[in-house]
mmCIF file with all atom_site columns, C-alpha atoms in Angstrom:
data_model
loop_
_atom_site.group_PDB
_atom_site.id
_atom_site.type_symbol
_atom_site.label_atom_id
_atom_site.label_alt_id
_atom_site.label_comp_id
_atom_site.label_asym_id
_atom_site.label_entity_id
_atom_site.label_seq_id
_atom_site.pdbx_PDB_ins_code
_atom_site.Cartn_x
_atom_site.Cartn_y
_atom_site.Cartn_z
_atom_site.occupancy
_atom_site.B_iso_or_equiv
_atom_site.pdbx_formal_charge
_atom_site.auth_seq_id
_atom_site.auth_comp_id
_atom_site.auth_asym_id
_atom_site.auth_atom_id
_atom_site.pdbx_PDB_model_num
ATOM 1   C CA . UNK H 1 1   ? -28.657 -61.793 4.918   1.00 39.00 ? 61  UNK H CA 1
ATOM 2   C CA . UNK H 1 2   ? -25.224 -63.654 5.996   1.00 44.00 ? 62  UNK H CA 1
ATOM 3   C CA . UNK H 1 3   ? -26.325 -64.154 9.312   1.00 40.00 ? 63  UNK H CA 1
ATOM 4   C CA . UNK H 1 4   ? -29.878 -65.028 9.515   1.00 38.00 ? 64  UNK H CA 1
ATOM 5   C CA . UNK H 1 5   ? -30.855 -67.821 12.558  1.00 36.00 ? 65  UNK H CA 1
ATOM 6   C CA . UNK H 1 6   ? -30.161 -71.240 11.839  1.00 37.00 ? 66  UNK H CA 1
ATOM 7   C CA . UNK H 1 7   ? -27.750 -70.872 8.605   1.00 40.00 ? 67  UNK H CA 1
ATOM 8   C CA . UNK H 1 8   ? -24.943 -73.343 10.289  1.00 45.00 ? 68  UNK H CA 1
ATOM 9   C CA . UNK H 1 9   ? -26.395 -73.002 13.671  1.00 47.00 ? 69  UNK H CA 1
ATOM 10  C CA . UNK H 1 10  ? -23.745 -70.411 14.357  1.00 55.00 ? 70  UNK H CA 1
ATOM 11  C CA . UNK H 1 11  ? -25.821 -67.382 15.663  1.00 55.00 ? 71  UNK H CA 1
ATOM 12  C CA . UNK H 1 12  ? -27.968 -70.208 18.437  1.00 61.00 ? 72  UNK H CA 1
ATOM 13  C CA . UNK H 1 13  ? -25.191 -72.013 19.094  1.00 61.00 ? 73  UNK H CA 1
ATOM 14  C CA . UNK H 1 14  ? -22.900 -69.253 19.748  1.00 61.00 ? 74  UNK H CA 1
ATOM 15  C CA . UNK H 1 15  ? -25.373 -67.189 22.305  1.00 59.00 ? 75  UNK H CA 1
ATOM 16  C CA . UNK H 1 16  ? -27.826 -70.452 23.471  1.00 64.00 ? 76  UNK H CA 1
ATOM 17  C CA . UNK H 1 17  ? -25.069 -72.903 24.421  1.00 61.00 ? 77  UNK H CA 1
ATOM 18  C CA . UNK H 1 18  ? -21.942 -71.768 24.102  1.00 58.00 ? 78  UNK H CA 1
ATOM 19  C CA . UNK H 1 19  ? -23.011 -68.073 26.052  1.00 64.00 ? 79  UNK H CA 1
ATOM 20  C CA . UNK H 1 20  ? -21.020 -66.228 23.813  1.00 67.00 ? 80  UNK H CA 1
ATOM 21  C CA . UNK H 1 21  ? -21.854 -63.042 23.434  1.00 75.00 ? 81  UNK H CA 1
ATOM 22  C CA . UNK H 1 22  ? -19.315 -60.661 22.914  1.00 80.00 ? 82  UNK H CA 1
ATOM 23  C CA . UNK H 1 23  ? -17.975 -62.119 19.965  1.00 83.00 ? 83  UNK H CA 1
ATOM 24  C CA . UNK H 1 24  ? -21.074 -62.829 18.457  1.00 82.00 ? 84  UNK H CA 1
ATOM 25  C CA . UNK H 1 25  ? -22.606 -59.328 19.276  1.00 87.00 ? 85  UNK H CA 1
ATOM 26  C CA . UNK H 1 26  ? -19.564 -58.016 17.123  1.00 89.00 ? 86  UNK H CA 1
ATOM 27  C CA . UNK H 1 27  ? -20.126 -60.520 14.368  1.00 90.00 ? 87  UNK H CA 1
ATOM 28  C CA . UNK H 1 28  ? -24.003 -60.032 14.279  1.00 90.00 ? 88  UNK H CA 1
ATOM 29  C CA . UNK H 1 29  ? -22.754 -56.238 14.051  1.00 92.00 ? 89  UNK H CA 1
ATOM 30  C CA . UNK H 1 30  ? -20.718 -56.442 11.115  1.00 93.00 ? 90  UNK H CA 1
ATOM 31  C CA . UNK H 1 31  ? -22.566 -59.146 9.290   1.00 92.00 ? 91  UNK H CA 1
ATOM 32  C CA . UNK H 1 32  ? -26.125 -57.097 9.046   1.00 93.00 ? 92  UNK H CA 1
ATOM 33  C CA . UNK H 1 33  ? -24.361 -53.786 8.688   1.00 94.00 ? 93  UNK H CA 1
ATOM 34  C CA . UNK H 1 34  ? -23.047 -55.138 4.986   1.00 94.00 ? 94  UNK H CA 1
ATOM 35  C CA . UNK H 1 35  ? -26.554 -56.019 4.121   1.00 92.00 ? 95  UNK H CA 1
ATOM 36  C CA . UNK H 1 36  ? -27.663 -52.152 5.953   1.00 94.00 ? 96  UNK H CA 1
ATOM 37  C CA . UNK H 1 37  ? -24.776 -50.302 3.843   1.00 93.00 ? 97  UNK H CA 1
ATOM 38  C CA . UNK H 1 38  ? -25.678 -52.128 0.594   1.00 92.00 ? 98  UNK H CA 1
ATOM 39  C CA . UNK H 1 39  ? -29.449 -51.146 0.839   1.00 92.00 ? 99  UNK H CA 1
ATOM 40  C CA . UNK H 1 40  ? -28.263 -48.116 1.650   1.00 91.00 ? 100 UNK H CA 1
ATOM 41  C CA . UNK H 1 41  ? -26.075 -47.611 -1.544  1.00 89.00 ? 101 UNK H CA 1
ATOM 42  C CA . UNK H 1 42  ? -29.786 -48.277 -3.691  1.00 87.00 ? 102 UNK H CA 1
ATOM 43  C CA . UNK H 1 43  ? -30.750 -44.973 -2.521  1.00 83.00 ? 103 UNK H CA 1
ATOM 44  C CA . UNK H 1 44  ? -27.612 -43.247 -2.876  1.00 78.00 ? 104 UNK H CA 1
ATOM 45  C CA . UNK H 1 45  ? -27.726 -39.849 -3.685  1.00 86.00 ? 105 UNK H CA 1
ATOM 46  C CA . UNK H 1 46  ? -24.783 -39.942 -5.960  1.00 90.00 ? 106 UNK H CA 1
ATOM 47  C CA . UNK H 1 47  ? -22.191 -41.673 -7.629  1.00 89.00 ? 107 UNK H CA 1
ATOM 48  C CA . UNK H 1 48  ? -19.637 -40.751 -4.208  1.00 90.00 ? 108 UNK H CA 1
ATOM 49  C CA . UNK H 1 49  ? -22.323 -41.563 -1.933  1.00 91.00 ? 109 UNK H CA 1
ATOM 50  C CA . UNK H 1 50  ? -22.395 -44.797 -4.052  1.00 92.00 ? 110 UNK H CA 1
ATOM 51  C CA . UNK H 1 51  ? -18.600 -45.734 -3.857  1.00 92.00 ? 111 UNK H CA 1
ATOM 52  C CA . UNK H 1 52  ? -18.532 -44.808 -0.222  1.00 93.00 ? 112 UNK H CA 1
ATOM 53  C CA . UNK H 1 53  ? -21.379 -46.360 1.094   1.00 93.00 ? 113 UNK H CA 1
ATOM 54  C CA . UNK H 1 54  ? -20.046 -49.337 -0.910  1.00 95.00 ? 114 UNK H CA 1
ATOM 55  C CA . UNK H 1 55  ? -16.914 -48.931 0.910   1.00 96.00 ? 115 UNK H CA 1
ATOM 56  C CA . UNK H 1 56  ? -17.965 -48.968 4.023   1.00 96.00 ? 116 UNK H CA 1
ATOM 57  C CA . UNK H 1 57  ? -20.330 -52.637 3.383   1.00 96.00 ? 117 UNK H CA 1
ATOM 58  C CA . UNK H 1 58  ? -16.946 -53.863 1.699   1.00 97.00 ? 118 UNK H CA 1
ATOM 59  C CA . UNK H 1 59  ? -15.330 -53.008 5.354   1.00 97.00 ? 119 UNK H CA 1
ATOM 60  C CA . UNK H 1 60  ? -18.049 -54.893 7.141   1.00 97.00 ? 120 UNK H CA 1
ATOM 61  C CA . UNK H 1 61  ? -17.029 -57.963 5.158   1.00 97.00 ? 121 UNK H CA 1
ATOM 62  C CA . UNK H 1 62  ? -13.899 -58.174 6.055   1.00 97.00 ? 122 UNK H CA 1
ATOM 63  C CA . UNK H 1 63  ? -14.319 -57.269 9.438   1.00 96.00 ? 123 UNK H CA 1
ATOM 64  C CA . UNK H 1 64  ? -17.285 -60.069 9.515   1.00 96.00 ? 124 UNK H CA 1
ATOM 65  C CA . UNK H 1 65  ? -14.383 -62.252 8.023   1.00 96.00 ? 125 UNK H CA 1
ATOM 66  C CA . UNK H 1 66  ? -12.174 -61.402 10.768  1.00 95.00 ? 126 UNK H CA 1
ATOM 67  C CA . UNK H 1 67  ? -14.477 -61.823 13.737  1.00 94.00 ? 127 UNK H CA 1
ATOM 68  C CA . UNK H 1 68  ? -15.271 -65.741 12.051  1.00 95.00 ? 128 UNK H CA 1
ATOM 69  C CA . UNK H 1 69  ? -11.542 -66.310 12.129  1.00 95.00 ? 129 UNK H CA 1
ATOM 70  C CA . UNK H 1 70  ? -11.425 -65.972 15.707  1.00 92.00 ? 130 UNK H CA 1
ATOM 71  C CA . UNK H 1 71  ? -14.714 -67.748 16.279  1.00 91.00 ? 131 UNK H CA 1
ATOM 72  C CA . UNK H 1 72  ? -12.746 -70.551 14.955  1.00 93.00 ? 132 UNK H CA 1
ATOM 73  C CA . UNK H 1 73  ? -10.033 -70.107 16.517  1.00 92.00 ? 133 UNK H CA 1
ATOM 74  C CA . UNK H 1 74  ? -11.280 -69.664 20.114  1.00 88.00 ? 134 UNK H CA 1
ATOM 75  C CA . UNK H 1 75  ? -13.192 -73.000 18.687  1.00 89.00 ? 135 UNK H CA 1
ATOM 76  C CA . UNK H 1 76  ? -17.107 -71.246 19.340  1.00 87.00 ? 136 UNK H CA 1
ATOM 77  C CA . UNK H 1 77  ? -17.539 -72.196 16.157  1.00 90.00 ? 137 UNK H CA 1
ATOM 78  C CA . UNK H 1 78  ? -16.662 -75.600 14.650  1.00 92.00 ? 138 UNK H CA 1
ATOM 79  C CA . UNK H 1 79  ? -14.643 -75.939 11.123  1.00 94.00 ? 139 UNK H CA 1
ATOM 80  C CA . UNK H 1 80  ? -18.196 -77.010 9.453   1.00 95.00 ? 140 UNK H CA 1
ATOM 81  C CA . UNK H 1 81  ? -19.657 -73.755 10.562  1.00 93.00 ? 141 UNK H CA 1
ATOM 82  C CA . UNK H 1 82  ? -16.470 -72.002 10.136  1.00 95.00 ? 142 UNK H CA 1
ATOM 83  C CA . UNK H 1 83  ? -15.918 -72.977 6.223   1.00 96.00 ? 143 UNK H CA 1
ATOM 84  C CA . UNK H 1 84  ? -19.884 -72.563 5.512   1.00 94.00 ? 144 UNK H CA 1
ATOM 85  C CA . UNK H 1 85  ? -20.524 -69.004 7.083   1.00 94.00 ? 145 UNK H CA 1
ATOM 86  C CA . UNK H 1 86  ? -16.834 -68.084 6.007   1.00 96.00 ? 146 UNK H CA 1
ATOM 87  C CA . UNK H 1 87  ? -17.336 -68.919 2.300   1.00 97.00 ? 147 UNK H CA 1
ATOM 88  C CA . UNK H 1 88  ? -20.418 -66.759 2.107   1.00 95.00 ? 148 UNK H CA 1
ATOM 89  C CA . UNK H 1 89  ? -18.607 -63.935 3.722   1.00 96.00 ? 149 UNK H CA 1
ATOM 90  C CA . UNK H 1 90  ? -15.974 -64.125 1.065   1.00 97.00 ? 150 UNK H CA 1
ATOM 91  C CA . UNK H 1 91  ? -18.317 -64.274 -1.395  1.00 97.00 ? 151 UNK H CA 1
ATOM 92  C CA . UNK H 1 92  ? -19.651 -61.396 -0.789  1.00 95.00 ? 152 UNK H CA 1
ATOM 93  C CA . UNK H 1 93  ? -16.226 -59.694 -0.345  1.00 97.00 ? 153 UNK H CA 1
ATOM 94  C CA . UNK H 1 94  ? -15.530 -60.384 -3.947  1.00 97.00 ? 154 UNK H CA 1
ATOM 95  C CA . UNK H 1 95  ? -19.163 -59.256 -4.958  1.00 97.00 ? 155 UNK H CA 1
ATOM 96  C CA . UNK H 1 96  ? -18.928 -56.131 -3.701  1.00 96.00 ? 156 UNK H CA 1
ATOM 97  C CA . UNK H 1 97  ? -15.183 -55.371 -4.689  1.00 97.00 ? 157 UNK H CA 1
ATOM 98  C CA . UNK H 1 98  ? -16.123 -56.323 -8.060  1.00 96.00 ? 158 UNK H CA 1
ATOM 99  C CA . UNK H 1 99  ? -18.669 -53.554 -7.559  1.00 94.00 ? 159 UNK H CA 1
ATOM 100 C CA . UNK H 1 100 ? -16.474 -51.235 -6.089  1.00 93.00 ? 160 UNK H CA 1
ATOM 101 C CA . UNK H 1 101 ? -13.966 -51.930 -9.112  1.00 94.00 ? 161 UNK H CA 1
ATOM 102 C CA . UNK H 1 102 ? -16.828 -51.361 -11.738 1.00 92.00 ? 162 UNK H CA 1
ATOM 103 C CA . UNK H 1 103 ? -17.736 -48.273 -10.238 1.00 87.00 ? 163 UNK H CA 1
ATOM 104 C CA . UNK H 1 104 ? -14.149 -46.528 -10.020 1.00 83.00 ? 164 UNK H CA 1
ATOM 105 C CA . UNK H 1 105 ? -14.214 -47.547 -13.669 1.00 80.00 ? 165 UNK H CA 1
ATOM 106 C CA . UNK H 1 106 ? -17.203 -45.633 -14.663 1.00 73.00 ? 166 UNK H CA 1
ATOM 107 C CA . UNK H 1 107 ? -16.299 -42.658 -12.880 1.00 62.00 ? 167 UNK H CA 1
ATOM 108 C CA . UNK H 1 108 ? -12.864 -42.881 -13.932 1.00 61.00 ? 168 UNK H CA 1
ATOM 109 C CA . UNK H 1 109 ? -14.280 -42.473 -17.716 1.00 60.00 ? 169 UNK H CA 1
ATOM 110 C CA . UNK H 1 110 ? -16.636 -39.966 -16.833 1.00 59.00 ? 170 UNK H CA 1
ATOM 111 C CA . UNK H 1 111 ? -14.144 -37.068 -15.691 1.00 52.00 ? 171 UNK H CA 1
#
């Protein structure tokens, strides 16, 4: 989702001419697991195994934001890439804390 090949040229351009691949093994990491954890949460088996699994994709966000913060940083990626990627990724941290929010709500006026 976040990090498909060519959004920015940040996934190429990190491992094809920059031969970074630490960081960018770490980022790829995070990045798909929030899109793994979310499709995840469509099965869950209940409203827990909702929040948590919804928990745990909100934690891949921010650790996704994290790891582009030092991309920058170390300059792998430039400011362009940096503010593109980085938007999304923030995005979706608000997305899914809305979520998160929503559902503490509902089970909150439930018990």
């Amino acid at each position: 989702m976040l990090l498909r090949c060519g959004l920015s040229g940040c996934p190429d351009n990190l491992v094809e001419r920059k031969k970074e691949y630490v960081l960018s093994k770490q980022l790829v990491r995070c990045g798909t697991g929030i899109g793994a954890n979310v499709e995840e949460v469509i099965g869950g088996q209940s409203r827990a195994d909702f929040a948590s699994k919804m928990a745990v994709a909100y934690k891949e966000a921010r650790e996704t934001s994290d790891w582009l913060r030092l991309l920058k940083d170390t300059d792998y990626l430039t400011a362009a890439q940096f503010a593109t990627i980085h938007a999304d990724t923030e995005e979706l941290c608000r997305i899914i804390a809305a979520i998160q929010k929503t559902t503490k709500g509902r089970s909150d006026t439930n018990s």
